[in-house]
Every structure is written in structure tokens, then in C-alpha cells.
Amino acid sequence: MTWMDKPAVHHPALPRNALGLTRRDYEGEISTLCAGCGHDSISAALIQACFDLELPPHRIAKLSGIGCSAKTPTYFLGAAHGFNGVHGRMPSLATGAALANRDLVYVGISGDGDTASIGLGQFIHAIRRGVNLLYMVENNGTYGLTKGQFSATADVGSKSKGGEANPYAPIDLVRLAIDLGAGFVARGFSGDKEQLVPLLRAALTYPGFAYIDCLSPCVTFNNHEGSTKSYPYIREHEVGIADLVEPRAEITVSYAPGERREVQVHDGSRLALRKLAEDYDPGDRAAALDLLERHRKRGEIVTGLLYRDADGADLHRIMNTTETPLNALDFADLCPGAKALDKINARLR
Amino acid sequence: MRNTDIAKPDYFHKVVDCQWACPTHTNVPEYIRMIAAGRYTDAFMLNWYSNVFPGILGRTCDRPCEPACRRMRVEGEPVAICRLKRVAADLKDDIHQFIPEVPKKKNGKRIALIGAGPASLTVARDLLPLGYETVLFDQDAQGGGMMRTQIPAFRLPVGVLDEEVNLVLDMGVECRFGERIDSLKDLLADGFDAVFIGTGAPRGRDLDIPGRAEADANIHIGVDWLASIAFGHTTSVGKHVVVVGGGNTAMDCCRSALRLGGKEVYVTVRSGFEEMKAHPWEKEEALAEDLPILNWHNPHSFVTKNGRLTGMRFDKVRAEYTDGRRKLIPTGEQVELPCDDALLAIGQDAVFPWIEPELGIEIADNGLPVLDPVTFESTRPGVFFGGDAALGPDNIVSAAAHGHAAAISIDLYCRGKDLHGERLPPGLNLVSQKMGIHEWGYGNDYDEAKRVRVPHAKKSDALANIKVEVELGYDVERAIEESARCLNCDIQTVFTPKLCIECDACVDICPMDCINFTANGEEEELRARLRVPAADKAQDVYVDGPLPTGRIMAKDENLCLHCGLCAERCPTGAWDMQKSTIHLPQAGGVCWE
Ligand SMILES: Cc1cc2nc3c(=O)[nH]c(=O)nc-3n(C[C@H](O)[C@H](O)[C@H](O)COP(=O)(O)OP(=O)(O)OC[C@H]3O[C@@H](n4cnc5c(N)ncnc54)[C@H](O)[C@@H]3O)c2cc1C
Ligand SMILES: Cc1ncc(C[n+]2csc(CCOP(=O)(O)OP(=O)(O)O)c2C)c(N)n1
Ligand code: SF4
Ligand code: SF4
Ligand code: SF4
Ligand SMILES: [Mg+2]
């Protein structure tokens, strides 16, 4: 962490979006995480994505559980709503909040411990229900906050800082999410914002459950030789499959641009994809699972937009709730009285 | 782009905008930190080594450092570098023990210095500790040149001037005051080993318009008039005064006239207010004393009655631009101002009637000597120029800078060395400021304070007596507040590519979006695609790499706050904050720090 605050002064030529805000207006408190933590880069990417999308910060709600990852909502979008709950329970908070007010943009931040261990059941049910949120797992293969125990996403044989090898097979949350019917599934890497920021923009605007598994090295407890979640290991084994093209990408080429392909999505808009390793259709669930398996066998980590369902589930659609957010209904509409209740009860007899 | 060579002293020197812009390259951030720490004497000496006249300059410097100050680009107002210098001079202890020792045994070389202004005094100061004998000639009775004869006492008290001029003279200068040099040939015949000409640009320009001859008794050349005030010959002026000209001399003339009894004093300027040559702060001071500045007034004639000046007529003009060149077009309207005394402040020239043509000292068509721009040597070996005599009217700190350069040349010349080949290059020291995980050897926190105003004497007191200094200077509290605004531009961000793991922590934390990790490219193209395009070409982009992903680090130096957050957030120490000290050798290779 750093003792001094980040000065409020900014570059006079910093661009402003349609709301008149600069990217700096989307920041939060200064981070207390270890210097170099991948989680901080993800916060910066989220700040950039929300700025790009011109989201009014006060129309966003941030939800999280426990972990270094779960602390990060303090470090971005200082003007947004937020709720930091107990370990593994972020999905419950998100479900409740999304039910009560369908008009906010929900950002759920979790860790691999928070989601793949204590919160696994919660994760599964949030997908099943199709809660409309960005569900971000900042995946470092370890319990960072409690000082470096293996998490359930650690690979077999990956070494702890002390040198022991992990004996258990990992849970691949990306596969799980696709399998359970999540509408939008992607994997990113905190060290590659050119890929991550467009993924975040797409996820934030996806109408349904959008899952991003973002590899995010823990510099302090899991960035050593022998770890499969370190900066160098990820860089060596990462295979970009279907990156969304940054609108600016044509000019900001830090990687050689590949072939461009446009994909139609159901709201009529088009996603521009940068095809890298092979021809890939992110609308095909079986193909996605197959691809993941093939690369796993080769010891490679696939990143990019892996699956996007044009008609993903959404909790409010499933439940057929009213367009008006429930928290905006007046008392009479929300609680129609004993007679209405009797009618409902009668239906169930 | 090629990797930046940070070992070249100029690279980091340029990042210290103020020091780079200062003609004598005074180490500004270091003296500001000394002031903040209450080390006034050290701050004074650091200044004295490079600019020789800290108390004088702290009140009167043209301060080219301030428009260059990074703080200006960051938030609009520069650090009050100049007025902080004055604090060092005002609050210092006895400094005599720190003045370099002058050897009793001389080196046998005698140098003639003509004109006792800041240029010659600097040459003397630099050469005396090396054992040279210096003989200083001036037509006036005291040393100081225009610092004494031109700058009014309400801006520069005589006591301050005497103190700093004497500091040099007391090192053992042989003063031949009251002696005017009328023939350089005769002087050269005296067998000096080298001659330095620092005679300034003393001739004020005249204005040849109708009525000039008739009204002569009440038309004064501004510089001569100011000098006669300084000498005590002029103590009053008429009720109606018209000052002609828009430069700093005009400002000193009108403010002096106001103090000598002028009731209606007008400043008349041919150009508009913005284009005036006077510094903004000089104009501000005149306006604060309710002196009207009449722009677009082109002198037409002097009006006389019974052979006495009674007024001045002006054509009102407007500007018209063709191909960027300004032409003044009369509007047809004329204005007459009542005038008992007219003060002409329309420029000065250097004149050398006393330099015989056969001496081989070439004078160019513009009236100035032909000089080597580095050594300040004239076309006659062993004869050097500096100050206003060298490049035309400028300022004190430039005169001091010329003096340093000429002193190096004179020393090399007297030792029979090559004036170019054996000049020592500047040197650079880099020292890490890391004291702990979040502790640095400097105050890295950005202070949002606005520029602190300098308190002024009560207006009625100031206007009552020409000797009352208008500015009171900062007190300790104000000085500390203002010092905190300095960004410490000499504490450099130094990057070590082989340590970088490309985690982006520095990119994300940097408040000014300076840092980029990106593909390499040609400078123009690279500048255009940085996080915030690096549009200011005068400011360098620091490039180093390649990194593990093949990208490079590119940092736009322009708006860096030197806050050290990048170095604090870097997990590997790839960024470090290092103090750069630029060593600029003076005569004899002396380096002061
Ligand atoms: C009204 C006015 C206000 C100014 N205000 C400022 C200011 O606020 N800040 C600033 O930085 N600059 C100011 N300047 C400019 C500054 O004074 C000069 O740039 C500076 O003094 C030049 O120094 P110098 O060493 O070249 O010579 P000068 O200071 O001009 O000294 C030259 C000396 O040589 C002597 N001399 C000339 N010819 C002979 C000869 N033949 N024999 C013997 N002696 C001779 C003269 O008497 C004089 O003493 C001002 C100038 C004027 C006119
Ligand atoms: C109910 C409960 N059980 C256990 C803990 C202890 N605990 C705190 S954080 C954490 C794991 C965090 O790991 P992860 O979600 O991966 O977050 P990271 O710190 O790695 O970002 C655990 C087990 C807790 N706070 N609450
Ligand atoms: S901020 Fe300080 S060091 Fe930087 S240019 Fe200004 S005075 Fe000089
Ligand atoms: S010191 Fe570092 S963090 Fe601070 S402004 Fe400069 S580059 Fe940015
Ligand atoms: S913080 Fe350090 S290691 Fe990380 S990208 Fe910046 S320089 Fe490299
Ligand atoms: Mg974790």
C-alpha cells in the first residue's frame, strides 16, 4: 500500500466523456493491496471500461465478499453504491439487489477462494437464476488475504511459495459457468488491458449473467518459479482466442493485429473480434467446451470471449417481473392487500 | 525510438525545467528544499555559486525559470522561484566564511575588466580564487553598473546592492572607479594578459519628431534620467509627465516619476497591452500604483509654448497583420496629453566609439561585436565580451552567465589551452532517494496550495519616498508554504527495464498518465498514441526496453509530478526516484556542490 493519497490533479488534456467526466472521476480510494497485485490492474481496467461506456457512477452498484479481490470495490468507482458482505455471499447480495432495483448496473467482485470454495453453491445458483450482473473472479490460484494457501483453482503440481506441490485437481470456473448456462463467459489477464477492457465493456452491457475469469497474479504469495499463476507463466502459456477489438485498436497496436471478424448479436449490434489462434465461433457452447478441453490438454490457457449466448437467461425475464424496479413501486402496488393475497393463496390450494 | 541515454547530463537537466531555463543553471529545487528546511545560508551559497547576486536577483531577476516551471503546466501558476531566492538572502547568517579563499600568491596574470556591471563582477569572482589579478575600470564612482544606475531603489535597496557587489570586490579586485576607458588601444598597451569588456548597452534611444529640439530642456532619455536619480542629481519632476515606451524601463520611469512629484503620469505605448515588452509583473506593479497605460499611441510631436514643453501629441493607431508582420495604421484620431517632462524609454544600444577599428575587433552591422557564442571571445584573441555589451540589452542573470563562460575562456587562454577543446563538459550524479518502503529523501506529496502572494508596503508609504522598497518579501511561514509547491523536478524517475514484470501498477497509479507500455515506433507516431498524446515536443519522452512482452516503456516527462507513486507501487524496484545533480564546471574546472 501507499501512504500518500493519489493527487487529485490530472493531465489537463485528459479526455472527457459525454457526461463531462474524466477517467479519474471513476477512481476510488487509493489501493491498500500489495504493490504490483493483478487485482489493482483489474480495478484500473474497470475504471476505463465504465468511463468508456459513459456510465453514470451513481447508477452502478458494487458487491463483494471477502478477500483481497473483494476489497477492491473500495478502490474504484468511489461514487457508486457498494456492499461488502461476508465470505462467498456476494451472489446473494447481487440477487437481492438486482431483484429490488433492475435499473442499476451490478458489478460483483469475487476471488477464486470466495467463489470456488466457500461460495461455490452461491455461484452456481446465481448463474442458474440468470442474475443480470458482471461477475468477476480475480483468479490468482491462492487465498491472498490469508497469506497464500492453495485455492480450488490452483493447478495440480503448482508450487506454493514454500515449495510444496498442490495435490488436487483444479475447478475450472469458466467451464463450470458455460456448463451451467451462463450467457456470457470470458477469460482475461490482468496484465493485458487491451484485451480486458473491451471484454469488460461487453460484459457490463450484456443483458444477463456475464462471467469473467480474470487471471490476476498475486505478487506476494503466488508469483514465484513453479507457480502456474505467475506473470511469466501466464504470459508463456496464454493463447488468445477471440479478443474483442478495441475501437482504438487500429491505432494502438501493441500486438500485431490479426484478422478482423464481425459477429452479429441479438440486439442487432455487432461485436468485432480479433481472431488469433484459430477460427472460433463464440456462439457455440459445445465448441467452447471442446476448445477449453483441447487447450487444457496442451497445458495452455485460453483467453478472450469464449462464449456468448444471444438469448441468455435473465432473472427478471424468467420471473416475469414488472419493468418498473420493485423499489420504485408504491406501497399499494407492491403490497396489494389481504384480498389479493387470498386470491393467490386460493390459486395454490 | 532509441532508448534514452540518461547518462547524458543534459537529459535529466532538461527535466529540471527551471534550472535548464536559468541562464546560470541555478539548482532551484535544491535551494527551495534548503529554504523549506530553514537552511537559508546554504540556500544563499548555492545561489551565489551559480548566479553571484542572490539578494539582487531575488528582487529583480527577469526570472526565465518561472514561465518554464513545470508547476505552470500542471496548475497554471509557477513556483515563486525568484521571491524564494530573496528569502535565502534575507534570512541567511554571516556567509563570509564560505566565500572561496583567494590565494595570496598570484599566478602572474593580469586581467582588465571594463565596466563594473554584473558581467565583469562575475568574471572577477570566478578568476580571483585561481590567483588572477583583476583590474576593474568603470566611469562611475561605484561598482554595480546598471544594477545601481538604473534599477530604482524601491525595487532594489542600495544596501542589498552594496552587500553583494562588495562581496566580490572584497575578494581583492583592484578597483579603478571614476576612470573612463576612451581608447582600448591604450589599455591594451598596458600589457594585460586578457581583456573583458562588460560595458553594457548604455545609450538610450532618442525620438526625432517635431518639437524635439525646442523642448529639449524637458525631454529626458529614460536611462540617463534614472541614473541621475540614482546619483542624487534629479530629485523632482514636473506635474504632468509622459513616458514613451512599453518596456521595463518605461515602468521604472513612470513609477519613479510618481515618487518624485508627478501628479499625472501617463505611460504611452505604440502597441497593445499584451504585446508590451515589459514583464507582466512590472505592468501589474504600475497598474497597482494607478498609473494609466495608454496603448496604441504613436508619438506625433512635442507641443511647446514660449519654447517650453507643454504637451505631447499622439496618433492613435491600430494593428494590421500581413503574413504575421504587424503594421501600425493611423486611425486618423489624434490625442494631446499635457506634459511638463517627457521620458523616453524606447530602447538602448551598446556603443563602442572607444574601440579602435585597427584592433581587429569586428563589430557587426547591428552594432554588436562578432563573438564565438561559446567562448565569448571576439575576433581579436584575448579580448572577450559579456553582458549587454555582448548580445545587446538583456538582464542581470544573463550577464552573470556570460561572465562565467568568459572566465572559463580567459583561464584557458591564459594557460595556453584550447578554448573549445578543453572546456570541461557538465557532469551528472544520480543518487537514490529511497529511505524505506514509503519513505523518500524528499517531500514527495503533491501540495495543492496556490501561489503565495508577496506582501507589499503600504501604498502611501511606498509612494512617499523613492527609497522605500515596495515588496516586503516572504516571511518564514509564507516561504515554507510556497516552497512546498515545488515539484522537486530534480528527483528523477529512473527505470530499469530488466526488473519490470509489466504488472501495470505504475501505469495505473500515475496521476498524470505519464507512463506507457506499448509497442515501439518512430517518435512522432509514438507520441501521438500514448495514453495522453505527448503533444509538447519541447518535453522529452523517456524510452527504455525491450520488456518481456517485446514492448517498451515510454514516459512523457512533460507533466510528471515527481511524486514517486510509480516507484512506491512498483513491486520490483524497476522505478526508483533518484536525485540528479548537474555539475557545471566554472573557471579552473571548479564545481561547487
Ligand atoms: C531601467 C532598467 C531597469 C532594469 N531592470 C532590470 C531588472 O529588474 N532585472 C534585470 O535582470 N535586469 C534589469 N535591467 C537590465 C540590466 O541592468 C542589465 O542587463 C545588466 O546590468 C547588464 O549588465 P552588464 O554587466 O552587461 O553591464 P552594465 O550593468 O550595463 O554595466 C556596464 C558598466 O560599464 C560602464 N561603462 C560603460 N562604458 C564604459 C567605458 N567606456 N569606460 C568605463 N566604464 C564604462 C558603465 O558605467 C556601467 O557601470 C534593467 C535595465 C534598465 C535600463
Ligand atoms: C466464513 C469465513 N471463512 C474463512 C474466512 C477467511 N478467509 C478470508 S479471505 C479467504 C480467502 C480469500 O481468497 P480469495 O477469494 O481467492 O481472495 P484473494 O485474497 O486471493 O483475492 C478466507 C478463507 C473468512 N473471512 N470468512
Ligand atoms: S516545480 Fe520546482 S523544480 Fe520544477 S520547474 Fe518549478 S521550481 Fe523548478
Ligand atoms: S513520479 Fe511517477 S507516478 Fe508521479 S507523476 Fe511522475 S511518473 Fe507519475
Ligand atoms: S510497477 Fe514496476 S514492475 Fe510493474 S509495470 Fe511498472 S515498472 Fe514494471
Ligand atoms: Mg485468490
CSV table of C-alpha atoms in Angstrom, one decimal, chain B residues 87-334:
chain,number,residue,atom,x,y,z
B,87,VAL,CA,14.2,34.7,1.3
B,88,ALA,CA,17.5,32.9,1.3
B,89,ALA,CA,19.3,36.3,1.0
B,90,ASP,CA,17.1,38.0,3.6
B,91,LEU,CA,17.4,35.3,6.3
B,92,LYS,CA,20.9,34.0,5.8
B,93,ASP,CA,23.6,34.2,8.6
B,94,ASP,CA,27.0,35.6,8.1
B,95,ILE,CA,28.4,33.9,5.0
B,96,HIS,CA,31.9,35.3,4.8
B,97,GLN,CA,33.5,32.0,6.0
B,98,PHE,CA,32.0,30.3,2.8
B,99,ILE,CA,33.5,32.8,0.3
B,100,PRO,CA,36.3,31.0,-1.6
B,101,GLU,CA,39.7,31.7,-0.4
B,102,VAL,CA,41.8,33.9,-2.7
B,103,PRO,CA,45.5,32.9,-2.8
B,104,LYS,CA,48.0,35.5,-1.6
B,105,LYS,CA,50.5,34.3,-4.2
B,106,LYS,CA,49.2,35.3,-7.6
B,107,ASN,CA,49.6,33.4,-10.8
B,108,GLY,CA,51.2,36.3,-12.5
B,109,LYS,CA,48.3,37.0,-14.9
B,110,ARG,CA,46.6,40.4,-15.0
B,111,ILE,CA,43.1,40.8,-16.5
B,112,ALA,CA,41.4,44.1,-17.3
B,113,LEU,CA,37.7,44.2,-16.8
B,114,ILE,CA,35.9,47.2,-18.4
B,115,GLY,CA,32.6,48.2,-16.8
B,116,ALA,CA,31.7,47.2,-13.3
B,117,GLY,CA,28.3,45.6,-14.0
B,118,PRO,CA,27.3,42.1,-13.2
B,119,ALA,CA,29.2,40.6,-16.1
B,120,SER,CA,32.6,41.9,-15.1
B,121,LEU,CA,31.9,41.2,-11.4
B,122,THR,CA,31.2,37.6,-12.3
B,123,VAL,CA,34.4,37.2,-14.2
B,124,ALA,CA,36.3,38.7,-11.3
B,125,ARG,CA,34.7,36.4,-8.8
B,126,ASP,CA,35.5,33.3,-10.9
B,127,LEU,CA,39.1,34.3,-11.6
B,128,LEU,CA,40.2,35.6,-8.2
B,129,PRO,CA,40.3,32.2,-6.4
B,130,LEU,CA,42.5,30.9,-9.2
B,131,GLY,CA,45.2,33.5,-8.5
B,132,TYR,CA,44.5,36.1,-11.2
B,133,GLU,CA,44.9,39.8,-10.6
B,134,THR,CA,41.8,41.6,-11.8
B,135,VAL,CA,41.7,45.3,-12.6
B,136,LEU,CA,38.2,46.7,-12.8
B,137,PHE,CA,37.5,50.0,-14.7
B,138,ASP,CA,34.3,52.0,-14.5
B,139,GLN,CA,33.5,55.6,-15.3
B,140,ASP,CA,31.2,55.7,-12.3
B,141,ALA,CA,32.3,56.1,-8.8
B,142,GLN,CA,30.9,52.8,-7.6
B,143,GLY,CA,30.5,49.3,-8.8
B,144,GLY,CA,27.3,47.6,-9.9
B,145,GLY,CA,26.7,49.0,-13.3
B,146,MET,CA,23.1,49.4,-14.3
B,147,MET,CA,22.0,47.5,-11.2
B,148,ARG,CA,23.0,50.7,-9.4
B,149,THR,CA,22.3,53.3,-12.0
B,150,GLN,CA,19.0,52.0,-13.5
B,151,ILE,CA,17.1,49.8,-11.1
B,152,PRO,CA,15.2,52.1,-8.8
B,153,ALA,CA,15.7,51.8,-5.0
B,154,PHE,CA,12.1,51.0,-4.5
B,155,ARG,CA,12.8,47.7,-6.3
B,156,LEU,CA,16.4,47.2,-5.1
B,157,PRO,CA,17.5,48.8,-1.9
B,158,VAL,CA,21.1,50.2,-2.1
B,159,GLY,CA,22.1,48.2,1.0
B,160,VAL,CA,21.4,44.9,-0.7
B,161,LEU,CA,23.2,46.0,-3.9
B,162,ASP,CA,26.3,47.2,-1.9
B,163,GLU,CA,26.4,44.0,0.1
B,164,GLU,CA,26.6,41.7,-2.9
B,165,VAL,CA,28.8,43.9,-5.1
B,166,ASN,CA,31.2,44.3,-2.1
B,167,LEU,CA,31.3,40.6,-1.6
B,168,VAL,CA,33.1,40.3,-4.9
B,169,LEU,CA,35.1,43.5,-4.7
B,170,ASP,CA,36.4,42.5,-1.2
B,171,MET,CA,37.8,39.3,-2.7
B,172,GLY,CA,40.6,41.5,-3.9
B,173,VAL,CA,39.5,43.3,-7.1
B,174,GLU,CA,41.7,46.3,-8.0
B,175,CYS,CA,39.0,49.0,-8.5
B,176,ARG,CA,39.7,51.8,-10.9
B,177,PHE,CA,36.4,53.6,-10.5
B,178,GLY,CA,35.8,57.0,-12.0
B,179,GLU,CA,38.1,56.0,-14.9
B,180,ARG,CA,36.5,56.0,-18.3
B,181,ILE,CA,38.2,54.0,-21.0
B,182,ASP,CA,38.4,56.1,-24.1
B,183,SER,CA,40.9,54.0,-26.0
B,184,LEU,CA,41.1,50.3,-25.9
B,185,LYS,CA,44.4,50.6,-27.8
B,186,ASP,CA,45.9,52.5,-24.9
B,187,LEU,CA,44.6,49.9,-22.4
B,188,LEU,CA,46.0,47.0,-24.4
B,189,ALA,CA,49.3,48.8,-24.4
B,190,ASP,CA,49.4,48.3,-20.6
B,191,GLY,CA,50.2,44.6,-21.1
B,192,PHE,CA,47.1,42.9,-19.7
B,193,ASP,CA,47.1,39.2,-20.3
B,194,ALA,CA,43.4,39.3,-21.3
B,195,VAL,CA,40.6,41.9,-21.5
B,196,PHE,CA,37.0,41.5,-20.7
B,197,ILE,CA,34.5,44.1,-22.0
B,198,GLY,CA,31.4,44.4,-19.9
B,199,THR,CA,30.4,48.0,-20.7
B,200,GLY,CA,26.7,47.3,-21.1
B,201,ALA,CA,24.3,49.0,-23.5
B,202,PRO,CA,24.3,52.4,-22.1
B,203,ARG,CA,23.0,54.6,-24.9
B,204,GLY,CA,19.3,55.3,-24.7
B,205,ARG,CA,17.5,55.9,-28.0
B,206,ASP,CA,16.1,59.4,-28.9
B,207,LEU,CA,12.9,60.3,-30.6
B,208,ASP,CA,13.3,62.6,-33.6
B,209,ILE,CA,9.8,64.1,-34.1
B,210,PRO,CA,8.7,67.7,-34.5
B,211,GLY,CA,9.4,69.9,-31.4
B,212,ARG,CA,12.2,67.7,-30.2
B,213,ALA,CA,14.9,70.5,-30.3
B,214,GLU,CA,12.7,73.2,-28.9
B,215,ALA,CA,11.6,71.2,-26.0
B,216,ASP,CA,15.0,69.7,-25.3
B,217,ALA,CA,15.2,71.0,-21.7
B,218,ASN,CA,12.3,68.9,-20.6
B,219,ILE,CA,12.9,65.8,-22.7
B,220,HIS,CA,14.9,63.1,-20.9
B,221,ILE,CA,16.4,59.9,-22.1
B,222,GLY,CA,14.9,57.4,-19.7
B,223,VAL,CA,18.1,55.5,-18.8
B,224,ASP,CA,20.0,58.8,-18.2
B,225,TRP,CA,17.2,60.2,-16.1
B,226,LEU,CA,17.0,57.1,-13.9
B,227,ALA,CA,20.8,57.3,-13.5
B,228,SER,CA,20.6,60.9,-12.4
B,229,ILE,CA,18.1,59.9,-9.8
B,230,ALA,CA,20.4,57.1,-8.6
B,231,PHE,CA,23.2,59.6,-8.3
B,232,GLY,CA,21.0,62.1,-6.5
B,233,HIS,CA,21.2,64.8,-9.2
B,234,THR,CA,17.5,64.6,-10.1
B,235,THR,CA,15.1,64.9,-7.1
B,236,SER,CA,11.9,66.2,-8.7
B,237,VAL,CA,9.9,66.1,-11.8
B,238,GLY,CA,7.0,68.2,-13.3
B,239,LYS,CA,3.4,67.7,-12.5
B,240,HIS,CA,2.5,66.3,-15.9
B,241,VAL,CA,4.8,63.5,-17.1
B,242,VAL,CA,4.5,61.5,-20.2
B,243,VAL,CA,6.6,58.3,-20.5
B,244,VAL,CA,7.1,57.0,-24.0
B,245,GLY,CA,7.7,53.2,-24.3
B,246,GLY,CA,6.3,49.9,-23.1
B,247,GLY,CA,9.3,48.1,-21.7
B,248,ASN,CA,10.6,47.6,-18.2
B,249,THR,CA,12.5,50.9,-18.4
B,250,ALA,CA,9.2,52.7,-19.0
B,251,MET,CA,7.7,51.0,-16.0
B,252,ASP,CA,10.7,52.1,-13.8
B,253,CYS,CA,10.4,55.7,-15.3
B,254,CYS,CA,6.7,56.1,-14.6
B,255,ARG,CA,6.9,54.7,-11.0
B,256,SER,CA,9.9,56.9,-10.3
B,257,ALA,CA,8.1,60.0,-11.7
B,258,LEU,CA,5.2,59.3,-9.4
B,259,ARG,CA,7.5,59.3,-6.4
B,260,LEU,CA,9.3,62.5,-7.5
B,261,GLY,CA,6.2,64.6,-7.5
B,262,GLY,CA,4.5,63.7,-10.8
B,263,LYS,CA,0.7,64.1,-10.4
B,264,GLU,CA,-0.5,63.0,-13.7
B,265,VAL,CA,1.9,60.4,-15.2
B,266,TYR,CA,0.9,58.6,-18.4
B,267,VAL,CA,2.7,55.7,-20.0
B,268,THR,CA,2.2,55.8,-23.7
B,269,VAL,CA,2.8,52.7,-25.8
B,270,ARG,CA,2.6,52.1,-29.6
B,271,SER,CA,1.5,48.5,-29.3
B,272,GLY,CA,-1.4,46.9,-27.4
B,273,PHE,CA,-1.2,45.9,-23.8
B,274,GLU,CA,-0.5,42.2,-24.4
B,275,GLU,CA,2.4,42.9,-26.8
B,276,MET,CA,4.2,45.3,-24.5
B,277,LYS,CA,7.8,44.4,-23.8
B,278,ALA,CA,7.5,44.9,-20.0
B,279,HIS,CA,7.1,41.8,-17.9
B,280,PRO,CA,3.6,41.1,-16.8
B,281,TRP,CA,4.6,41.6,-13.1
B,282,GLU,CA,6.2,45.0,-14.0
B,283,LYS,CA,2.9,46.1,-15.6
B,284,GLU,CA,0.9,44.8,-12.7
B,285,GLU,CA,3.0,46.9,-10.3
B,286,ALA,CA,2.5,50.0,-12.4
B,287,LEU,CA,-1.2,49.4,-12.6
B,288,ALA,CA,-1.4,48.8,-8.9
B,289,GLU,CA,0.0,52.3,-8.4
B,290,ASP,CA,-2.9,53.6,-10.6
B,291,LEU,CA,-0.6,54.6,-13.5
B,292,PRO,CA,-2.6,54.8,-16.7
B,293,ILE,CA,-1.1,52.8,-19.6
B,294,LEU,CA,-2.3,54.2,-22.9
B,295,ASN,CA,-1.9,51.7,-25.7
B,296,TRP,CA,-2.0,52.3,-29.4
B,297,HIS,CA,-0.5,55.8,-29.0
B,298,ASN,CA,2.2,56.6,-31.6
B,299,PRO,CA,4.2,59.8,-30.8
B,300,HIS,CA,3.5,62.6,-33.3
B,301,SER,CA,5.1,65.7,-31.9
B,302,PHE,CA,6.2,67.6,-28.9
B,303,VAL,CA,4.0,70.7,-28.2
B,304,THR,CA,5.7,73.8,-26.9
B,305,LYS,CA,4.7,77.2,-25.8
B,306,ASN,CA,7.2,80.0,-25.5
B,307,GLY,CA,10.0,77.5,-26.1
B,308,ARG,CA,8.8,75.3,-23.3
B,309,LEU,CA,7.3,71.8,-23.4
B,310,THR,CA,3.6,71.8,-22.6
B,311,GLY,CA,2.3,68.7,-24.2
B,312,MET,CA,2.7,65.7,-26.5
B,313,ARG,CA,0.6,64.8,-29.4
B,314,PHE,CA,-0.1,61.2,-30.5
B,315,ASP,CA,-1.6,59.5,-33.5
B,316,LYS,CA,-3.9,56.8,-32.4
B,317,VAL,CA,-3.1,53.6,-34.3
B,318,ARG,CA,-4.4,50.1,-34.8
B,319,ALA,CA,-2.6,46.9,-35.7
B,320,GLU,CA,-2.9,45.2,-39.0
B,321,TYR,CA,-1.2,41.9,-39.8
B,322,THR,CA,0.0,40.8,-43.1
B,323,ASP,CA,1.9,37.4,-43.2
B,324,GLY,CA,2.3,37.6,-39.4
B,325,ARG,CA,4.0,41.0,-39.7
B,326,ARG,CA,2.5,43.8,-37.8
B,327,LYS,CA,1.8,47.2,-39.3
B,328,LEU,CA,0.5,50.2,-37.3
B,329,ILE,CA,-2.2,52.0,-39.2
B,330,PRO,CA,-3.2,55.5,-38.0
B,331,THR,CA,-6.9,55.7,-37.2
B,332,GLY,CA,-6.9,59.4,-38.0
B,333,GLU,CA,-7.6,60.4,-34.4
B,334,GLN,CA,-5.0,62.5,-32.5
